[in-house]
Amino acid sequence: MQLHKPVAALWWFLLVSSVVQAQDFLQEQPAFFKPCSLKDTNSGPCLSATIENIFQQWRNGVPGLRGVGALDPFRVGKIRIAQRVPPNLDVQVALRNMSTMGLSRAKILNGTTLFNSGHYSLGFHVHLSQIGITCNYKLKGHVLVLNLNSSGILRSELDNLEFYVALKMKPQLVKGLTFMNVTAIKTDIARIDRVRVNLTNLFNGNKELESSANELFNENWRVLFEVLRPVLTQTFDAVLLDRFTKIFNYVPAKFFFADFA
């Protein structure tokens, strides 16, 4: 049977599309991947190098993986924060269109592995020399001595941020291939040297009051950071869990770890 050209073209398109959709995992091991042993206690440097390479080489996104955008800039659509810690803070904050820059320069200071009861645990100590954040904000409540009800643009810079990341994973077999299913993730901010913030439109365009308020925030950044630390950590956990889950479900375990064939 001979197909007319338009029908043949449509048939070919559907065939190719079905093949592409069937390839729902990374087909070839990236050149920058060096499989590390999860059960080797001396594999820390190997694992650290792999994670660093992911941040650098996949800064624009993971090839073939939809649903995970660029790592640098790293974008989050919406974050909500509600925190009440008298007397310094009682606020509701909505952040939209957040863009975080600098993650591709992450340095992994060390990595650790642990195997227990069928689960693997990975730990990383991450250092970021500087992070820049830009987003739209909407804020209502009081911060320090200021009563605020405003919306505008928030810009922030963080210097020398260090944090620990712990992942708990379990191997799972999918279509004859082993993947690592991330079951839990926990972050802990260990160090930050300085935070600078600037919020626009704090007092309906009164630049003098706006400047004074931003100066107050920057003089007391450590107080505000410690108050917001639990909420920021929970947000960080949720975002990283989403990203790492998608990556490990897409990349066969054998590309990451020498323990799997």
mmCIF file of C-alpha atoms in Angstrom:
data_model
loop_
_atom_site.group_PDB
_atom_site.id
_atom_site.type_symbol
_atom_site.label_atom_id
_atom_site.label_comp_id
_atom_site.label_asym_id
_atom_site.label_seq_id
_atom_site.Cartn_x
_atom_site.Cartn_y
_atom_site.Cartn_z
ATOM 1 C CA MET A 1 0.000 0.000 0.000
ATOM 2 C CA GLN A 2 1.361 3.389 -0.990
ATOM 3 C CA LEU A 3 0.586 6.368 1.225
ATOM 4 C CA HIS A 4 -0.056 9.835 -0.136
ATOM 5 C CA LYS A 5 2.695 12.283 0.820
ATOM 6 C CA PRO A 6 0.730 14.197 3.493
ATOM 7 C CA VAL A 7 -0.423 10.921 5.090
ATOM 8 C CA ALA A 8 3.085 9.460 4.917
ATOM 9 C CA ALA A 9 4.536 12.594 6.517
ATOM 10 C CA LEU A 10 1.971 12.431 9.316
ATOM 11 C CA TRP A 11 2.678 8.713 9.873
ATOM 12 C CA TRP A 12 6.420 9.402 10.051
ATOM 13 C CA PHE A 13 5.891 12.281 12.488
ATOM 14 C CA LEU A 14 3.784 10.097 14.791
ATOM 15 C CA LEU A 15 6.356 7.310 14.652
ATOM 16 C CA VAL A 16 9.233 9.618 15.541
ATOM 17 C CA SER A 17 7.174 11.281 18.277
ATOM 18 C CA SER A 18 6.354 7.936 19.869
ATOM 19 C CA VAL A 19 10.047 6.985 19.908
ATOM 20 C CA VAL A 20 11.038 10.290 21.489
ATOM 21 C CA GLN A 21 8.320 10.009 24.139
ATOM 22 C CA ALA A 22 9.423 6.447 24.929
ATOM 23 C CA GLN A 23 12.911 7.679 25.811
ATOM 24 C CA ASP A 24 11.884 8.896 29.242
ATOM 25 C CA PHE A 25 15.362 8.502 30.723
ATOM 26 C CA LEU A 26 18.872 9.661 29.865
ATOM 27 C CA GLN A 27 20.153 7.378 27.123
ATOM 28 C CA GLU A 28 23.918 7.989 27.228
ATOM 29 C CA GLN A 29 26.289 8.634 30.091
ATOM 30 C CA PRO A 30 27.564 12.242 30.012
ATOM 31 C CA ALA A 31 31.311 12.583 29.484
ATOM 32 C CA PHE A 32 31.685 14.521 32.749
ATOM 33 C CA PHE A 33 30.106 11.724 34.821
ATOM 34 C CA LYS A 34 32.513 9.433 36.670
ATOM 35 C CA PRO A 35 30.567 6.702 38.512
ATOM 36 C CA CYS A 36 31.405 6.614 42.231
ATOM 37 C CA SER A 37 30.964 3.781 44.720
ATOM 38 C CA LEU A 38 28.256 4.376 47.304
ATOM 39 C CA LYS A 39 29.670 1.712 49.604
ATOM 40 C CA ASP A 40 33.221 3.086 49.529
ATOM 41 C CA THR A 41 33.818 5.460 52.454
ATOM 42 C CA ASN A 42 36.641 7.085 50.443
ATOM 43 C CA SER A 43 34.376 8.098 47.559
ATOM 44 C CA GLY A 44 33.686 11.588 48.940
ATOM 45 C CA PRO A 45 35.942 13.468 46.467
ATOM 46 C CA CYS A 46 34.446 11.518 43.543
ATOM 47 C CA LEU A 47 30.871 12.337 44.591
ATOM 48 C CA SER A 48 31.767 15.975 45.236
ATOM 49 C CA ALA A 49 33.195 16.305 41.714
ATOM 50 C CA THR A 50 30.052 14.762 40.191
ATOM 51 C CA ILE A 51 27.712 17.171 41.981
ATOM 52 C CA GLU A 52 29.893 20.164 41.056
ATOM 53 C CA ASN A 53 29.833 19.057 37.421
ATOM 54 C CA ILE A 54 26.037 18.821 37.474
ATOM 55 C CA PHE A 55 25.777 22.437 38.659
ATOM 56 C CA GLN A 56 28.269 23.599 36.023
ATOM 57 C CA GLN A 57 27.547 21.415 32.996
ATOM 58 C CA TRP A 58 23.759 21.393 33.377
ATOM 59 C CA ARG A 59 23.427 25.018 34.383
ATOM 60 C CA ASN A 60 21.047 25.589 31.435
ATOM 61 C CA GLY A 61 18.941 22.511 32.233
ATOM 62 C CA VAL A 62 19.161 18.734 31.963
ATOM 63 C CA PRO A 63 19.220 17.593 28.297
ATOM 64 C CA GLY A 64 15.970 15.835 27.406
ATOM 65 C CA LEU A 65 14.349 16.353 30.803
ATOM 66 C CA ARG A 66 11.228 18.461 30.802
ATOM 67 C CA GLY A 67 9.989 20.046 33.987
ATOM 68 C CA VAL A 68 13.465 20.976 35.239
ATOM 69 C CA GLY A 69 14.620 24.351 34.012
ATOM 70 C CA ALA A 70 17.974 26.067 34.238
ATOM 71 C CA LEU A 71 20.007 25.804 37.434
ATOM 72 C CA ASP A 72 21.620 29.192 36.844
ATOM 73 C CA PRO A 73 19.607 31.318 36.903
ATOM 74 C CA PHE A 74 17.415 29.103 39.069
ATOM 75 C CA ARG A 75 13.759 30.131 38.832
ATOM 76 C CA VAL A 76 10.864 29.511 41.212
ATOM 77 C CA GLY A 77 7.363 30.684 40.377
ATOM 78 C CA LYS A 78 5.947 31.391 43.830
ATOM 79 C CA ILE A 79 6.946 31.201 47.493
ATOM 80 C CA ARG A 80 4.781 32.192 50.457
ATOM 81 C CA ILE A 81 6.175 33.010 53.890
ATOM 82 C CA ALA A 82 4.105 33.626 57.004
ATOM 83 C CA GLN A 83 6.104 34.193 60.155
ATOM 84 C CA ARG A 84 5.344 35.631 63.570
ATOM 85 C CA VAL A 85 8.181 36.030 66.056
ATOM 86 C CA PRO A 86 7.487 38.914 68.482
ATOM 87 C CA PRO A 87 8.678 41.561 68.764
ATOM 88 C CA ASN A 88 10.719 41.743 65.552
ATOM 89 C CA LEU A 89 8.510 40.098 62.979
ATOM 90 C CA ASP A 90 4.883 39.434 62.108
ATOM 91 C CA VAL A 91 4.556 39.252 58.339
ATOM 92 C CA GLN A 92 2.935 37.574 55.383
ATOM 93 C CA VAL A 93 5.119 37.639 52.288
ATOM 94 C CA ALA A 94 4.442 36.416 48.755
ATOM 95 C CA LEU A 95 7.412 36.144 46.387
ATOM 96 C CA ARG A 96 6.825 35.615 42.678
ATOM 97 C CA ASN A 97 9.036 35.071 39.647
ATOM 98 C CA MET A 98 12.116 34.478 41.789
ATOM 99 C CA SER A 99 15.402 34.261 39.911
ATOM 100 C CA THR A 100 18.518 33.094 41.787
ATOM 101 C CA MET A 101 21.932 33.572 40.172
ATOM 102 C CA GLY A 102 25.264 32.002 41.126
ATOM 103 C CA LEU A 103 24.466 28.306 41.667
ATOM 104 C CA SER A 104 26.716 27.181 38.807
ATOM 105 C CA ARG A 105 29.705 28.411 40.842
ATOM 106 C CA ALA A 106 28.878 26.064 43.736
ATOM 107 C CA LYS A 107 31.845 24.336 45.352
ATOM 108 C CA ILE A 108 31.312 21.007 47.110
ATOM 109 C CA LEU A 109 33.692 21.062 50.058
ATOM 110 C CA ASN A 110 33.147 17.404 50.920
ATOM 111 C CA GLY A 111 30.756 14.506 50.400
ATOM 112 C CA THR A 112 29.842 11.435 52.447
ATOM 113 C CA THR A 113 27.887 8.216 51.870
ATOM 114 C CA LEU A 114 26.089 5.780 54.164
ATOM 115 C CA PHE A 115 24.213 2.521 53.505
ATOM 116 C CA ASN A 116 21.609 1.303 55.993
ATOM 117 C CA SER A 117 18.618 -1.048 55.671
ATOM 118 C CA GLY A 118 18.280 -0.790 51.904
ATOM 119 C CA HIS A 119 18.591 3.007 51.882
ATOM 120 C CA TYR A 120 21.539 5.067 50.731
ATOM 121 C CA SER A 121 22.297 8.448 52.258
ATOM 122 C CA LEU A 122 24.376 11.158 50.585
ATOM 123 C CA GLY A 123 25.690 14.232 52.369
ATOM 124 C CA PHE A 124 27.263 17.338 50.826
ATOM 125 C CA HIS A 125 28.829 20.482 52.236
ATOM 126 C CA VAL A 126 28.176 23.259 49.718
ATOM 127 C CA HIS A 127 29.824 26.687 49.473
ATOM 128 C CA LEU A 128 28.525 29.565 47.368
ATOM 129 C CA SER A 129 30.687 32.690 47.295
ATOM 130 C CA GLN A 130 27.820 34.957 46.242
ATOM 131 C CA ILE A 131 24.162 34.528 45.388
ATOM 132 C CA GLY A 132 21.952 37.136 43.781
ATOM 133 C CA ILE A 133 18.148 37.042 44.074
ATOM 134 C CA THR A 134 15.541 39.107 42.243
ATOM 135 C CA CYS A 135 11.769 38.716 42.532
ATOM 136 C CA ASN A 136 8.436 40.475 42.866
ATOM 137 C CA TYR A 137 7.286 40.774 46.459
ATOM 138 C CA LYS A 138 4.092 41.533 48.339
ATOM 139 C CA LEU A 139 4.463 42.149 52.075
ATOM 140 C CA LYS A 140 2.051 42.894 54.884
ATOM 141 C CA GLY A 141 2.786 43.179 58.601
ATOM 142 C CA HIS A 142 5.547 44.622 60.731
ATOM 143 C CA VAL A 143 9.300 44.149 60.453
ATOM 144 C CA LEU A 144 11.419 45.485 63.332
ATOM 145 C CA VAL A 145 9.852 48.892 64.059
ATOM 146 C CA LEU A 146 8.157 49.319 60.664
ATOM 147 C CA ASN A 147 4.524 48.658 59.749
ATOM 148 C CA LEU A 148 4.423 47.717 56.078
ATOM 149 C CA ASN A 149 1.821 47.006 53.421
ATOM 150 C CA SER A 150 3.527 47.179 50.059
ATOM 151 C CA SER A 151 4.527 45.418 46.867
ATOM 152 C CA GLY A 152 7.392 45.919 44.457
ATOM 153 C CA ILE A 153 10.754 44.448 43.470
ATOM 154 C CA LEU A 154 13.081 42.714 45.930
ATOM 155 C CA ARG A 155 16.776 42.380 45.178
ATOM 156 C CA SER A 156 19.192 40.638 47.507
ATOM 157 C CA GLU A 157 22.815 39.506 47.601
ATOM 158 C CA LEU A 158 24.182 36.825 49.946
ATOM 159 C CA ASP A 159 27.917 36.464 50.604
ATOM 160 C CA ASN A 160 29.710 33.213 51.492
ATOM 161 C CA LEU A 161 26.735 30.950 51.999
ATOM 162 C CA GLU A 162 27.528 27.449 53.266
ATOM 163 C CA PHE A 163 24.966 24.724 53.833
ATOM 164 C CA TYR A 164 24.703 20.971 54.247
ATOM 165 C CA VAL A 165 22.448 18.797 52.095
ATOM 166 C CA ALA A 166 21.457 15.254 53.124
ATOM 167 C CA LEU A 167 19.606 12.985 50.686
ATOM 168 C CA LYS A 168 18.024 9.641 51.488
ATOM 169 C CA MET A 169 17.569 7.372 48.466
ATOM 170 C CA LYS A 170 16.390 3.873 47.656
ATOM 171 C CA PRO A 171 17.075 1.911 44.447
ATOM 172 C CA GLN A 172 14.061 1.015 42.324
ATOM 173 C CA LEU A 173 13.826 -1.039 39.139
ATOM 174 C CA VAL A 174 11.985 0.571 36.208
ATOM 175 C CA LYS A 175 11.759 -1.186 32.840
ATOM 176 C CA GLY A 176 14.897 -3.187 33.554
ATOM 177 C CA LEU A 177 16.964 -0.189 34.722
ATOM 178 C CA THR A 178 17.812 0.842 38.277
ATOM 179 C CA PHE A 179 17.069 4.416 39.320
ATOM 180 C CA MET A 180 17.502 6.105 42.699
ATOM 181 C CA ASN A 181 14.251 7.209 44.290
ATOM 182 C CA VAL A 182 14.839 10.200 46.577
ATOM 183 C CA THR A 183 12.706 9.589 49.678
ATOM 184 C CA ALA A 184 13.810 12.538 51.838
ATOM 185 C CA ILE A 185 16.037 15.593 51.789
ATOM 186 C CA LYS A 186 17.191 17.945 54.516
ATOM 187 C CA THR A 187 19.245 21.121 54.361
ATOM 188 C CA ASP A 188 20.980 23.035 57.122
ATOM 189 C CA ILE A 189 22.430 26.506 56.627
ATOM 190 C CA ALA A 190 25.818 26.527 58.362
ATOM 191 C CA ARG A 191 27.231 29.943 57.543
ATOM 192 C CA ILE A 192 26.424 33.229 55.891
ATOM 193 C CA ASP A 193 28.662 36.276 56.083
ATOM 194 C CA ARG A 194 26.342 38.999 54.897
ATOM 195 C CA VAL A 195 22.927 39.694 53.381
ATOM 196 C CA ARG A 196 22.077 42.884 51.506
ATOM 197 C CA VAL A 197 18.506 43.665 50.494
ATOM 198 C CA ASN A 198 16.694 46.383 48.607
ATOM 199 C CA LEU A 199 12.896 46.561 48.377
ATOM 200 C CA THR A 200 11.274 49.104 46.087
ATOM 201 C CA ASN A 201 7.964 50.904 46.641
ATOM 202 C CA LEU A 202 7.909 50.369 50.403
ATOM 203 C CA PHE A 203 6.077 53.632 51.112
ATOM 204 C CA ASN A 204 4.215 54.368 47.876
ATOM 205 C CA GLY A 205 7.170 55.978 46.174
ATOM 206 C CA ASN A 206 8.594 57.970 49.118
ATOM 207 C CA LYS A 207 12.284 57.435 48.314
ATOM 208 C CA GLU A 208 13.556 58.914 51.566
ATOM 209 C CA LEU A 209 11.493 56.560 53.746
ATOM 210 C CA GLU A 210 12.290 53.665 51.414
ATOM 211 C CA SER A 211 16.026 54.296 51.728
ATOM 212 C CA SER A 212 15.812 54.524 55.528
ATOM 213 C CA ALA A 213 13.854 51.257 55.728
ATOM 214 C CA ASN A 214 16.332 49.373 53.528
ATOM 215 C CA GLU A 215 19.182 50.741 55.609
ATOM 216 C CA LEU A 216 17.449 49.429 58.744
ATOM 217 C CA PHE A 217 16.999 45.993 57.150
ATOM 218 C CA ASN A 218 20.660 45.809 56.144
ATOM 219 C CA GLU A 219 21.919 46.924 59.546
ATOM 220 C CA ASN A 220 19.828 44.193 61.194
ATOM 221 C CA TRP A 221 20.072 41.496 58.536
ATOM 222 C CA ARG A 222 21.338 38.865 60.954
ATOM 223 C CA VAL A 223 18.340 39.290 63.274
ATOM 224 C CA LEU A 224 15.909 38.959 60.350
ATOM 225 C CA PHE A 225 17.794 36.014 58.861
ATOM 226 C CA GLU A 226 17.733 34.021 62.112
ATOM 227 C CA VAL A 227 14.020 34.670 62.517
ATOM 228 C CA LEU A 228 13.307 33.526 58.948
ATOM 229 C CA ARG A 229 15.798 30.626 58.936
ATOM 230 C CA PRO A 230 13.223 27.837 59.660
ATOM 231 C CA VAL A 231 10.878 28.985 56.879
ATOM 232 C CA LEU A 232 13.723 29.482 54.402
ATOM 233 C CA THR A 233 15.102 26.021 55.205
ATOM 234 C CA GLN A 234 11.692 24.392 54.653
ATOM 235 C CA THR A 235 11.363 26.192 51.325
ATOM 236 C CA PHE A 236 14.867 25.126 50.326
ATOM 237 C CA ASP A 237 14.056 21.504 51.245
ATOM 238 C CA ALA A 238 10.918 21.495 49.094
ATOM 239 C CA VAL A 239 12.612 23.015 46.053
ATOM 240 C CA LEU A 240 15.650 20.711 46.209
ATOM 241 C CA LEU A 241 13.464 17.637 46.773
ATOM 242 C CA ASP A 242 11.548 18.453 43.601
ATOM 243 C CA ARG A 243 14.710 18.977 41.512
ATOM 244 C CA PHE A 244 16.754 16.036 42.827
ATOM 245 C CA THR A 245 13.775 13.663 42.565
ATOM 246 C CA LYS A 246 13.281 14.517 38.896
ATOM 247 C CA ILE A 247 16.992 14.249 38.070
ATOM 248 C CA PHE A 248 17.541 10.905 39.818
ATOM 249 C CA ASN A 249 14.342 9.492 38.271
ATOM 250 C CA TYR A 250 15.667 10.477 34.832
ATOM 251 C CA VAL A 251 19.348 9.508 35.079
ATOM 252 C CA PRO A 252 20.014 5.740 35.445
ATOM 253 C CA ALA A 253 21.792 4.933 38.700
ATOM 254 C CA LYS A 254 24.691 3.272 36.858
ATOM 255 C CA PHE A 255 25.694 6.653 35.398
ATOM 256 C CA PHE A 256 26.046 8.058 38.917
ATOM 257 C CA PHE A 257 27.173 5.055 40.922
ATOM 258 C CA ALA A 258 29.507 2.159 40.160
ATOM 259 C CA ASP A 259 27.453 -0.111 42.436
ATOM 260 C CA PHE A 260 24.779 -0.633 39.766
ATOM 261 C CA ALA A 261 25.177 -2.408 36.430
#
